[in-house]
Amino acid sequence: MAHSHLFSRDVVPGGEQHLFARLWSALVIVLITTGAFVAPLRVSLGDDLIPHAALLDALLSLLFTADIAFNAGESRRTGLAYGRFLLAADIAAAIPFFLLFPGWPWLLFLRLFKLARVAKAMGAWRQQHLHHWNALRLVYFVYWLAIAVHWLATGWLSLRGIYAGADRWTLYLHSLYWCISTITTIGYGDITPANNEQVLYAIVVMIFGVGMYGYVIANISTIIGNLQPARTRYLANMEKLGAFMRSREIPPALQRRIRDFYGYVWEHRLGYDESSIVQGLPPGLLVEVSLFLKRDIIQKVPFFKGAGEELIREIALVMQPIVYTPGDTVFLAGEPGADMFFISRGHCEVIGTDGRSIVATLREGDFFGEIALLEHRPRSASVRAATYCDLYRLDKESFDRVIAKFPEFAAHIGATSAGRRQEPGGPGRRRPESR
Ligand code: CMP
């Protein structure tokens, strides 16, 4: 098929390497996060809480060293500079301090600079998945909050010290419990600061908690409200529409039809007006997007299936989608013909000259309205939508241009149209008027 490759463009060049890079970044983020959780625990509780702590250290140093090589390769491949801060953070995270200075566990905190990598990756994902921006915001928020709460809890643990009779896991849990109840401003008061240092620390955590609270109240409701922006906008528009229809006292039956129409458009096109969205694109991209959006009709109309690429491109660019609801008149017999239509979904009925009889029922892939354009005369019959119909409209000017440029299209339309004119009850045979 001449146009089949139009819809099969490879979107991700070098997909394999892309996949490896993404998997590696995901692994490194998991490792950085592990480091961010483990380091303060080891500083406050000692090494024995974490099983195989030395092995974990060795693994992290090894993989972070490999990550430096990977990042250097990526920056060479993409031409983007490595970045001094990121390089310093990567090197600091990769040095095996546990071997060099075994008695200084707080050196592990140097690994936390590598969290800058996580922040950078989050920024990149945000750019790539703008349509999931709100969901991502929520995930990022929970991620940083979890790390912050964990750090605050381990800080409290260090201040309280390890006391006899409690195992380390229980101590950590109690700290976490104190920290969360303070941050969320619940503050049961069953664990209280015992000296000035702890009082100061509690004040800091309380202030952090109030800030968090403000942030949550201000942002989370907006984020959740925006999770389905199209749906939210659709519902708001429907409410506005309802208020308008009631204020203008539009009859209930008509109101129902209007609502049904918007419901149909919402379900089938997510409420978007395609043409307005693609309008701002540069010409090359506009053709590609138009072809893609109109692939349904191009694949349904038998003639288009065998047509040349140039014809398809020309038609895809000028055809405009239009929806009719059941019972709508597309046009009436006798009206001047300004356009022809292709059916993408639904049935249309051609009404005979008596105004009642159904001469023909046209379905997906059929077209109509061509006779008036070819013969420069008024509509030979009325056409009505029998169901919800997704049509594509080709205006007269574009039709004339395409007919003049592509004789095979003219011949096909002409042959179908001639057959229709012969049919009993149809528009009858007439000689085309001279131009
Ligand atoms: P036009 O005359 O512009 O407007 C009415 C349209 O109905 C006409 O073009 C044809 O496309 C279509 N039409 C008329 N008669 C028939 C028929 N017998 N079968 C199918 N379609 C028809």
Short mmCIF file of C-alpha atoms and ligand atoms in Angstrom, two decimals:
data_model
loop_
_atom_site.label_atom_id
_atom_site.label_comp_id
_atom_site.label_asym_id
_atom_site.label_seq_id
_atom_site.Cartn_x
_atom_site.Cartn_y
_atom_site.Cartn_z
CA MET A 1 0.00 0.00 0.00
CA ALA A 2 1.38 3.30 -1.07
CA HIS A 3 0.82 5.12 2.22
CA SER A 4 1.26 2.34 4.76
CA HIS A 5 4.68 3.60 5.90
CA LEU A 6 3.15 6.97 6.73
CA PHE A 7 1.93 5.60 10.03
CA SER A 8 4.95 3.54 11.02
CA ARG A 9 7.65 6.06 11.93
CA ASP A 10 10.31 4.98 14.45
CA VAL A 11 9.80 7.43 17.27
CA VAL A 12 12.84 6.60 19.40
CA PRO A 13 16.04 6.52 17.38
CA GLY A 14 18.57 4.04 18.77
CA GLY A 15 15.89 2.53 21.04
CA GLU A 16 18.14 -0.18 22.51
CA GLN A 17 20.72 2.17 23.92
CA HIS A 18 17.93 4.32 25.20
CA LEU A 19 16.50 1.39 27.13
CA PHE A 20 19.89 0.51 28.66
CA ALA A 21 20.46 4.13 29.70
CA ARG A 22 17.06 4.25 31.34
CA LEU A 23 17.55 0.96 33.18
CA TRP A 24 20.96 2.08 34.41
CA SER A 25 19.60 5.41 35.65
CA ALA A 26 16.79 3.58 37.46
CA LEU A 27 19.32 1.27 39.14
CA VAL A 28 21.53 4.18 40.20
CA ILE A 29 18.53 6.02 41.64
CA VAL A 30 17.61 2.95 43.69
CA LEU A 31 21.21 2.77 44.96
CA ILE A 32 21.39 6.48 45.79
CA THR A 33 18.10 6.20 47.67
CA THR A 34 19.37 3.16 49.56
CA GLY A 35 22.50 5.16 50.48
CA ALA A 36 20.38 8.09 51.61
CA PHE A 37 18.42 5.84 53.97
CA VAL A 38 21.31 3.77 55.25
CA ALA A 39 23.92 6.51 55.91
CA PRO A 40 22.11 8.37 58.75
CA LEU A 41 21.00 5.06 60.29
CA ARG A 42 24.60 3.88 60.48
CA VAL A 43 25.79 7.15 61.91
CA SER A 44 23.16 7.13 64.66
CA LEU A 45 22.89 3.41 65.42
CA GLY A 46 26.20 1.94 64.34
CA ASP A 47 26.90 -0.68 61.75
CA ASP A 48 25.23 -3.67 63.34
CA LEU A 49 21.70 -2.56 62.41
CA ILE A 50 22.40 -3.01 58.71
CA PRO A 51 23.23 -6.57 57.66
CA HIS A 52 26.34 -6.87 55.45
CA ALA A 53 27.05 -3.15 55.77
CA ALA A 54 30.62 -3.51 54.45
CA LEU A 55 29.44 -5.48 51.45
CA LEU A 56 26.79 -2.86 50.70
CA ASP A 57 29.44 -0.13 50.90
CA ALA A 58 31.72 -1.97 48.51
CA LEU A 59 28.86 -2.52 46.06
CA LEU A 60 27.78 1.12 46.18
CA SER A 61 31.34 2.38 45.62
CA LEU A 62 31.82 0.00 42.71
CA LEU A 63 28.54 0.87 40.98
CA PHE A 64 28.96 4.61 41.61
CA THR A 65 32.40 4.39 39.97
CA ALA A 66 30.81 2.68 36.98
CA ASP A 67 28.20 5.44 37.00
CA ILE A 68 30.92 8.08 36.54
CA ALA A 69 32.08 6.24 33.41
CA PHE A 70 28.48 5.94 32.21
CA ASN A 71 27.76 9.64 32.77
CA ALA A 72 30.99 10.65 31.04
CA GLY A 73 29.93 8.50 28.05
CA GLU A 74 26.45 10.02 28.03
CA SER A 75 27.78 13.58 28.13
CA ARG A 76 30.11 12.76 25.20
CA ARG A 77 27.21 11.19 23.27
CA THR A 78 24.78 14.02 23.85
CA GLY A 79 27.34 16.84 23.75
CA LEU A 80 26.06 18.18 27.09
CA ALA A 81 28.70 19.12 29.68
CA TYR A 82 29.09 16.81 32.71
CA GLY A 83 28.67 19.68 35.16
CA ARG A 84 31.23 20.44 37.88
CA PHE A 85 28.93 19.96 40.84
CA LEU A 86 27.57 16.66 39.54
CA LEU A 87 31.09 15.40 38.82
CA ALA A 88 32.22 16.32 42.35
CA ALA A 89 29.12 14.65 43.83
CA ASP A 90 29.67 11.52 41.73
CA ILE A 91 33.34 11.27 42.77
CA ALA A 92 32.55 11.86 46.45
CA ALA A 93 29.92 9.13 46.35
CA ALA A 94 32.25 6.65 44.69
CA ILE A 95 35.25 6.93 47.06
CA PRO A 96 35.35 3.87 49.40
CA PHE A 97 35.69 5.85 52.66
CA PHE A 98 34.68 2.81 54.70
CA LEU A 99 38.03 1.24 53.71
CA LEU A 100 40.12 4.38 54.05
CA PHE A 101 38.61 5.73 57.31
CA PRO A 102 36.67 2.89 58.96
CA GLY A 103 36.13 4.83 62.18
CA TRP A 104 34.39 7.81 60.51
CA PRO A 105 30.93 6.67 59.49
CA TRP A 106 29.68 10.25 59.00
CA LEU A 107 31.86 10.41 55.86
CA LEU A 108 29.02 8.34 54.39
CA PHE A 109 27.07 11.59 54.26
CA LEU A 110 29.19 12.60 51.28
CA ARG A 111 27.14 10.10 49.31
CA LEU A 112 24.08 12.23 49.89
CA PHE A 113 25.37 14.83 47.41
CA LYS A 114 24.57 12.29 44.76
CA LEU A 115 20.90 12.98 45.47
CA ALA A 116 21.47 15.85 43.01
CA ARG A 117 21.39 13.12 40.34
CA VAL A 118 17.92 12.08 41.50
CA ALA A 119 16.74 15.68 41.34
CA LYS A 120 18.17 16.00 37.83
CA ALA A 121 16.51 12.76 36.67
CA MET A 122 13.21 13.96 38.14
CA GLY A 123 13.51 17.19 36.15
CA ALA A 124 14.16 15.22 32.97
CA TRP A 125 11.18 12.91 33.52
CA ARG A 126 9.00 15.92 34.15
CA GLN A 127 9.96 17.29 30.74
CA GLN A 128 9.34 13.95 29.03
CA HIS A 129 6.01 13.25 30.71
CA LEU A 130 4.40 16.66 30.91
CA HIS A 131 0.98 15.05 30.58
CA HIS A 132 1.64 13.18 33.86
CA TRP A 133 3.14 16.24 35.51
CA ASN A 134 0.71 16.32 38.42
CA ALA A 135 1.02 12.63 39.21
CA LEU A 136 4.82 12.96 39.07
CA ARG A 137 4.69 15.98 41.37
CA LEU A 138 2.85 13.86 43.90
CA VAL A 139 5.37 11.01 43.60
CA TYR A 140 8.35 13.40 43.93
CA PHE A 141 6.79 15.04 46.94
CA VAL A 142 6.28 11.70 48.71
CA TYR A 143 9.87 10.67 47.83
CA TRP A 144 11.52 13.77 49.31
CA LEU A 145 9.18 13.76 52.29
CA ALA A 146 10.06 10.14 53.09
CA ILE A 147 13.77 10.98 53.00
CA ALA A 148 13.32 14.12 55.10
CA VAL A 149 11.24 12.30 57.74
CA HIS A 150 13.78 9.48 57.90
CA TRP A 151 16.65 11.95 58.41
CA LEU A 152 14.79 13.86 61.09
CA ALA A 153 13.96 10.60 62.87
CA THR A 154 17.58 9.46 62.83
CA GLY A 155 18.65 12.92 64.07
CA TRP A 156 16.31 12.54 67.03
CA LEU A 157 17.69 9.06 67.60
CA SER A 158 21.25 10.41 67.77
CA LEU A 159 20.21 13.01 70.31
CA ARG A 160 18.35 10.55 72.50
CA GLY A 161 21.19 8.04 72.38
CA ILE A 162 20.95 4.30 72.65
CA TYR A 163 19.57 3.24 75.98
CA ALA A 164 19.67 -0.21 77.52
CA GLY A 165 16.76 -2.58 77.25
CA ALA A 166 15.61 -1.55 73.80
CA ASP A 167 16.76 -3.08 70.56
CA ARG A 168 17.89 -0.75 67.81
CA TRP A 169 14.95 -1.41 65.50
CA THR A 170 12.51 -0.47 68.30
CA LEU A 171 14.54 2.69 68.99
CA TYR A 172 14.33 3.71 65.35
CA LEU A 173 10.60 3.01 65.22
CA HIS A 174 10.02 5.15 68.32
CA SER A 175 11.99 8.00 66.78
CA LEU A 176 10.07 7.73 63.56
CA TYR A 177 6.83 7.73 65.52
CA TRP A 178 7.87 10.86 67.47
CA CYS A 179 8.99 12.55 64.27
CA ILE A 180 5.79 11.85 62.34
CA SER A 181 3.53 12.82 65.23
CA THR A 182 5.49 16.11 65.57
CA ILE A 183 5.57 16.89 61.84
CA THR A 184 1.89 16.21 61.42
CA THR A 185 1.28 18.47 64.45
CA ILE A 186 -0.45 15.61 66.31
CA GLY A 187 2.16 15.65 69.11
CA TYR A 188 0.83 13.10 71.61
CA GLY A 189 3.40 14.16 74.14
CA ASP A 190 4.28 10.61 75.18
CA ILE A 191 7.87 11.16 74.03
CA THR A 192 9.19 14.54 75.15
CA PRO A 193 12.54 16.31 74.90
CA ALA A 194 14.72 15.65 77.92
CA ASN A 195 17.35 18.40 77.60
CA ASN A 196 17.97 21.71 75.86
CA GLU A 197 19.44 20.16 72.75
CA GLN A 198 16.41 17.99 72.31
CA VAL A 199 14.08 20.93 72.93
CA LEU A 200 15.87 22.90 70.20
CA TYR A 201 15.68 19.95 67.85
CA ALA A 202 11.97 19.51 68.59
CA ILE A 203 11.41 23.19 67.74
CA VAL A 204 13.15 22.75 64.38
CA VAL A 205 11.06 19.67 63.58
CA MET A 206 7.86 21.49 64.60
CA ILE A 207 8.68 24.41 62.31
CA PHE A 208 9.42 21.98 59.50
CA GLY A 209 6.08 20.30 60.22
CA VAL A 210 4.16 23.56 59.97
CA GLY A 211 5.88 24.35 56.66
CA MET A 212 5.03 20.89 55.37
CA TYR A 213 1.44 21.29 56.43
CA GLY A 214 1.14 24.58 54.57
CA TYR A 215 2.70 23.04 51.48
CA VAL A 216 0.39 20.04 51.57
CA ILE A 217 -2.75 22.10 52.04
CA ALA A 218 -1.73 24.54 49.29
CA ASN A 219 -0.57 22.01 46.74
CA ILE A 220 -1.92 18.53 47.16
CA SER A 221 -5.56 19.44 46.60
CA THR A 222 -4.60 21.30 43.42
CA ILE A 223 -2.45 18.39 42.31
CA ILE A 224 -5.21 15.86 42.87
CA GLY A 225 -7.76 18.16 41.24
CA ASN A 226 -5.49 18.44 38.21
CA LEU A 227 -4.79 14.73 37.87
CA GLN A 228 -7.43 14.54 35.15
CA PRO A 229 -7.30 18.03 33.63
CA ALA A 230 -9.37 17.14 30.58
CA ARG A 231 -12.12 15.60 32.68
CA THR A 232 -12.13 18.52 35.14
CA ARG A 233 -12.43 20.98 32.25
CA TYR A 234 -15.16 18.93 30.62
CA LEU A 235 -17.23 18.81 33.82
CA ALA A 236 -16.75 22.55 34.38
CA ASN A 237 -17.88 23.27 30.81
CA MET A 238 -20.91 21.04 31.22
CA GLU A 239 -21.90 22.92 34.34
CA LYS A 240 -21.57 26.25 32.56
CA LEU A 241 -23.58 24.86 29.68
CA GLY A 242 -26.32 23.59 32.02
CA ALA A 243 -26.60 27.01 33.68
CA PHE A 244 -26.76 28.72 30.29
CA MET A 245 -29.44 26.39 28.94
CA ARG A 246 -31.58 26.78 32.03
CA SER A 247 -31.27 30.56 32.02
CA ARG A 248 -32.30 30.71 28.33
CA GLU A 249 -35.12 28.21 28.99
CA ILE A 250 -34.05 25.85 26.22
CA PRO A 251 -36.63 23.01 25.96
CA PRO A 252 -35.59 19.90 27.94
CA ALA A 253 -35.50 17.64 24.84
CA LEU A 254 -33.11 20.02 23.12
CA GLN A 255 -31.03 20.32 26.29
CA ARG A 256 -30.72 16.54 26.35
CA ARG A 257 -29.53 16.48 22.74
CA ILE A 258 -26.92 19.14 23.44
CA ARG A 259 -25.68 17.22 26.48
CA ASP A 260 -25.61 13.97 24.50
CA PHE A 261 -23.58 15.68 21.80
CA TYR A 262 -20.93 16.90 24.25
CA GLY A 263 -20.95 13.49 25.94
CA TYR A 264 -20.27 11.84 22.59
CA VAL A 265 -17.47 14.23 21.67
CA TRP A 266 -15.94 13.77 25.11
CA GLU A 267 -15.99 9.98 24.85
CA HIS A 268 -14.63 9.74 21.35
CA ARG A 269 -12.21 12.63 21.20
CA LEU A 270 -11.61 13.40 24.87
CA GLY A 271 -13.37 16.70 24.28
CA TYR A 272 -10.57 18.17 22.23
CA ASP A 273 -11.08 20.14 19.11
CA GLU A 274 -8.34 18.55 16.99
CA SER A 275 -7.96 21.35 14.50
CA SER A 276 -7.39 24.04 17.12
CA ILE A 277 -4.70 21.95 18.83
CA VAL A 278 -2.63 21.27 15.71
CA GLN A 279 -2.96 24.78 14.29
CA GLY A 280 0.25 26.13 15.84
CA LEU A 281 2.50 23.35 14.47
CA PRO A 282 5.11 24.02 11.77
CA PRO A 283 3.99 22.85 8.28
CA GLY A 284 6.03 19.61 8.12
CA LEU A 285 4.85 18.43 11.52
CA LEU A 286 1.30 19.57 10.77
CA VAL A 287 1.09 17.21 7.78
CA GLU A 288 2.45 14.29 9.84
CA VAL A 289 0.02 14.93 12.70
CA SER A 290 -2.93 15.45 10.33
CA LEU A 291 -2.14 12.17 8.62
CA PHE A 292 -1.96 10.40 11.93
CA LEU A 293 -5.18 11.94 13.28
CA LYS A 294 -7.03 11.15 10.08
CA ARG A 295 -5.65 7.63 9.70
CA ASP A 296 -9.07 6.26 10.69
CA ILE A 297 -10.80 7.75 7.67
CA ILE A 298 -7.87 7.10 5.34
CA GLN A 299 -7.94 3.45 6.27
CA LYS A 300 -11.71 3.18 6.00
CA VAL A 301 -12.34 4.77 2.61
CA PRO A 302 -11.57 2.01 0.09
CA PHE A 303 -10.31 4.47 -2.53
CA PHE A 304 -7.79 6.09 -0.16
CA LYS A 305 -6.31 2.69 0.62
CA GLY A 306 -4.91 2.38 -2.87
CA ALA A 307 -4.22 6.07 -3.46
CA GLY A 308 -0.82 7.67 -3.82
CA GLU A 309 0.96 9.32 -0.90
CA GLU A 310 0.77 12.81 -2.38
CA LEU A 311 -3.02 12.65 -2.73
CA ILE A 312 -3.42 11.37 0.81
CA ARG A 313 -1.22 14.14 2.22
CA GLU A 314 -3.14 16.80 0.31
CA ILE A 315 -6.54 15.51 1.44
CA ALA A 316 -5.54 14.80 5.05
CA LEU A 317 -4.45 18.38 5.48
CA VAL A 318 -7.71 19.93 4.29
CA MET A 319 -10.36 17.50 5.60
CA GLN A 320 -12.02 18.78 8.77
CA PRO A 321 -13.68 16.50 11.35
CA ILE A 322 -17.31 17.24 12.18
CA VAL A 323 -19.82 15.41 14.40
CA TYR A 324 -23.58 14.99 13.81
CA THR A 325 -26.04 13.62 16.34
CA PRO A 326 -28.86 11.19 15.45
CA GLY A 327 -31.57 12.91 13.40
CA ASP A 328 -29.42 15.94 12.45
CA THR A 329 -29.78 17.13 8.88
CA VAL A 330 -26.39 17.37 7.20
CA PHE A 331 -27.92 19.31 4.30
CA LEU A 332 -31.25 19.67 2.51
CA ALA A 333 -32.15 18.93 -1.12
CA GLY A 334 -32.01 22.10 -3.18
CA GLU A 335 -29.38 23.84 -1.06
CA PRO A 336 -26.24 25.02 -2.86
CA GLY A 337 -23.42 22.49 -2.42
CA ALA A 338 -20.40 23.85 -0.56
CA ASP A 339 -18.73 20.61 0.53
CA MET A 340 -18.64 16.82 0.42
CA PHE A 341 -18.35 14.37 3.33
CA PHE A 342 -16.59 11.11 4.18
CA ILE A 343 -18.06 8.89 6.89
CA SER A 344 -15.61 7.75 9.55
CA ARG A 345 -18.16 6.36 12.00
CA GLY A 346 -21.99 5.99 11.98
CA HIS A 347 -24.74 5.85 9.34
CA CYS A 348 -26.25 8.59 7.18
CA GLU A 349 -29.51 8.35 5.24
CA VAL A 350 -30.10 9.82 1.79
CA ILE A 351 -33.74 10.99 1.65
CA GLY A 352 -35.63 10.65 -1.65
CA THR A 353 -37.26 13.55 -3.53
CA ASP A 354 -40.58 12.84 -1.75
CA GLY A 355 -38.91 14.02 1.46
CA ARG A 356 -39.63 10.77 3.33
CA SER A 357 -38.34 7.65 1.62
CA ILE A 358 -34.80 6.53 2.36
CA VAL A 359 -32.99 6.11 -0.94
CA ALA A 360 -29.78 4.80 0.52
CA THR A 361 -28.02 4.29 3.83
CA LEU A 362 -24.37 5.26 3.73
CA ARG A 363 -21.85 3.76 6.17
CA GLU A 364 -18.26 3.93 7.34
CA GLY A 365 -15.93 4.61 4.44
CA ASP A 366 -18.69 5.94 2.13
CA PHE A 367 -18.84 9.51 0.90
CA PHE A 368 -21.67 11.83 -0.18
CA GLY A 369 -22.37 15.35 -1.36
CA GLU A 370 -20.13 14.96 -4.42
CA ILE A 371 -22.84 15.37 -7.10
CA ALA A 372 -23.53 19.03 -6.35
CA LEU A 373 -19.82 19.79 -6.48
CA LEU A 374 -19.12 17.86 -9.66
CA GLU A 375 -22.13 19.17 -11.54
CA HIS A 376 -22.32 22.64 -10.05
CA ARG A 377 -25.94 22.32 -9.17
CA PRO A 378 -28.01 22.31 -5.95
CA ARG A 379 -28.13 19.24 -3.69
CA SER A 380 -29.99 16.43 -5.41
CA ALA A 381 -31.22 14.95 -2.10
CA SER A 382 -31.25 15.60 1.65
CA VAL A 383 -28.86 13.70 3.89
CA ARG A 384 -29.57 13.01 7.56
CA ALA A 385 -27.48 11.40 10.30
CA ALA A 386 -29.18 8.17 11.43
CA THR A 387 -26.78 7.65 14.35
CA TYR A 388 -23.94 9.64 15.89
CA CYS A 389 -21.74 10.34 12.90
CA ASP A 390 -18.07 11.27 12.75
CA LEU A 391 -17.67 12.84 9.33
CA TYR A 392 -14.80 14.50 7.55
CA ARG A 393 -15.71 17.52 5.50
CA LEU A 394 -13.92 18.54 2.29
CA ASP A 395 -14.84 22.08 1.24
CA LYS A 396 -15.59 22.93 -2.38
CA GLU A 397 -12.40 24.87 -3.00
CA SER A 398 -10.18 22.03 -1.79
CA PHE A 399 -12.35 19.52 -3.66
CA ASP A 400 -11.90 21.41 -6.95
CA ARG A 401 -8.15 21.66 -6.38
CA VAL A 402 -7.77 17.96 -5.59
CA ILE A 403 -9.98 16.93 -8.52
CA ALA A 404 -7.91 19.06 -10.92
CA LYS A 405 -4.61 17.78 -9.56
CA PHE A 406 -5.42 14.08 -9.22
CA PRO A 407 -7.34 12.65 -12.21
CA GLU A 408 -7.57 9.22 -10.53
CA PHE A 409 -9.51 10.77 -7.63
CA ALA A 410 -11.78 12.62 -10.08
CA ALA A 411 -12.39 9.38 -12.00
CA HIS A 412 -13.24 7.41 -8.85
CA ILE A 413 -15.64 10.02 -7.46
CA GLY A 414 -17.15 10.47 -10.92
CA ALA A 415 -17.77 6.72 -11.35
CA THR A 416 -19.47 6.33 -7.95
CA SER A 417 -21.50 9.45 -8.54
CA ALA A 418 -22.61 8.26 -12.03
CA GLY A 419 -23.79 4.97 -10.49
CA ARG A 420 -25.84 6.88 -7.94
CA ARG A 421 -27.48 9.07 -10.55
CA GLN A 422 -28.65 5.94 -12.40
CA GLU A 423 -30.36 4.47 -9.34
CA PRO A 424 -34.17 4.45 -9.20
CA GLY A 425 -35.46 7.06 -6.79
CA GLY A 426 -32.07 8.76 -6.82
CA PRO A 427 -31.21 12.18 -8.11
CA GLY A 428 -31.70 11.12 -11.75
CA ARG A 429 -29.57 11.63 -14.79
CA ARG A 430 -28.50 15.09 -15.79
CA ARG A 431 -25.88 16.49 -18.05
CA PRO A 432 -23.23 18.41 -16.15
CA GLU A 433 -23.64 22.12 -16.50
CA SER A 434 -20.85 23.88 -18.31
CA ARG A 435 -18.50 25.83 -16.09
P1 CMP B 1 -25.45 15.80 -3.69
O1 CMP B 1 -26.38 15.88 -4.83
O2 CMP B 1 -24.41 16.82 -3.58
O3 CMP B 1 -26.30 15.77 -2.34
C1 CMP B 1 -27.04 14.61 -2.01
C2 CMP B 1 -26.11 13.44 -2.00
O4 CMP B 1 -26.69 12.18 -1.73
C3 CMP B 1 -25.56 13.27 -3.41
O5 CMP B 1 -24.74 14.35 -3.71
C4 CMP B 1 -24.95 11.91 -3.31
O6 CMP B 1 -23.68 11.97 -2.73
C5 CMP B 1 -25.88 11.21 -2.34
N1 CMP B 1 -26.79 10.30 -3.08
C6 CMP B 1 -27.79 10.63 -3.91
N2 CMP B 1 -28.38 9.52 -4.36
C7 CMP B 1 -27.76 8.46 -3.85
C8 CMP B 1 -27.93 7.05 -3.96
N3 CMP B 1 -28.87 6.51 -4.70
N4 CMP B 1 -27.08 6.27 -3.26
C9 CMP B 1 -26.15 6.81 -2.49
N5 CMP B 1 -25.94 8.14 -2.35
C10 CMP B 1 -26.75 8.96 -3.03
#
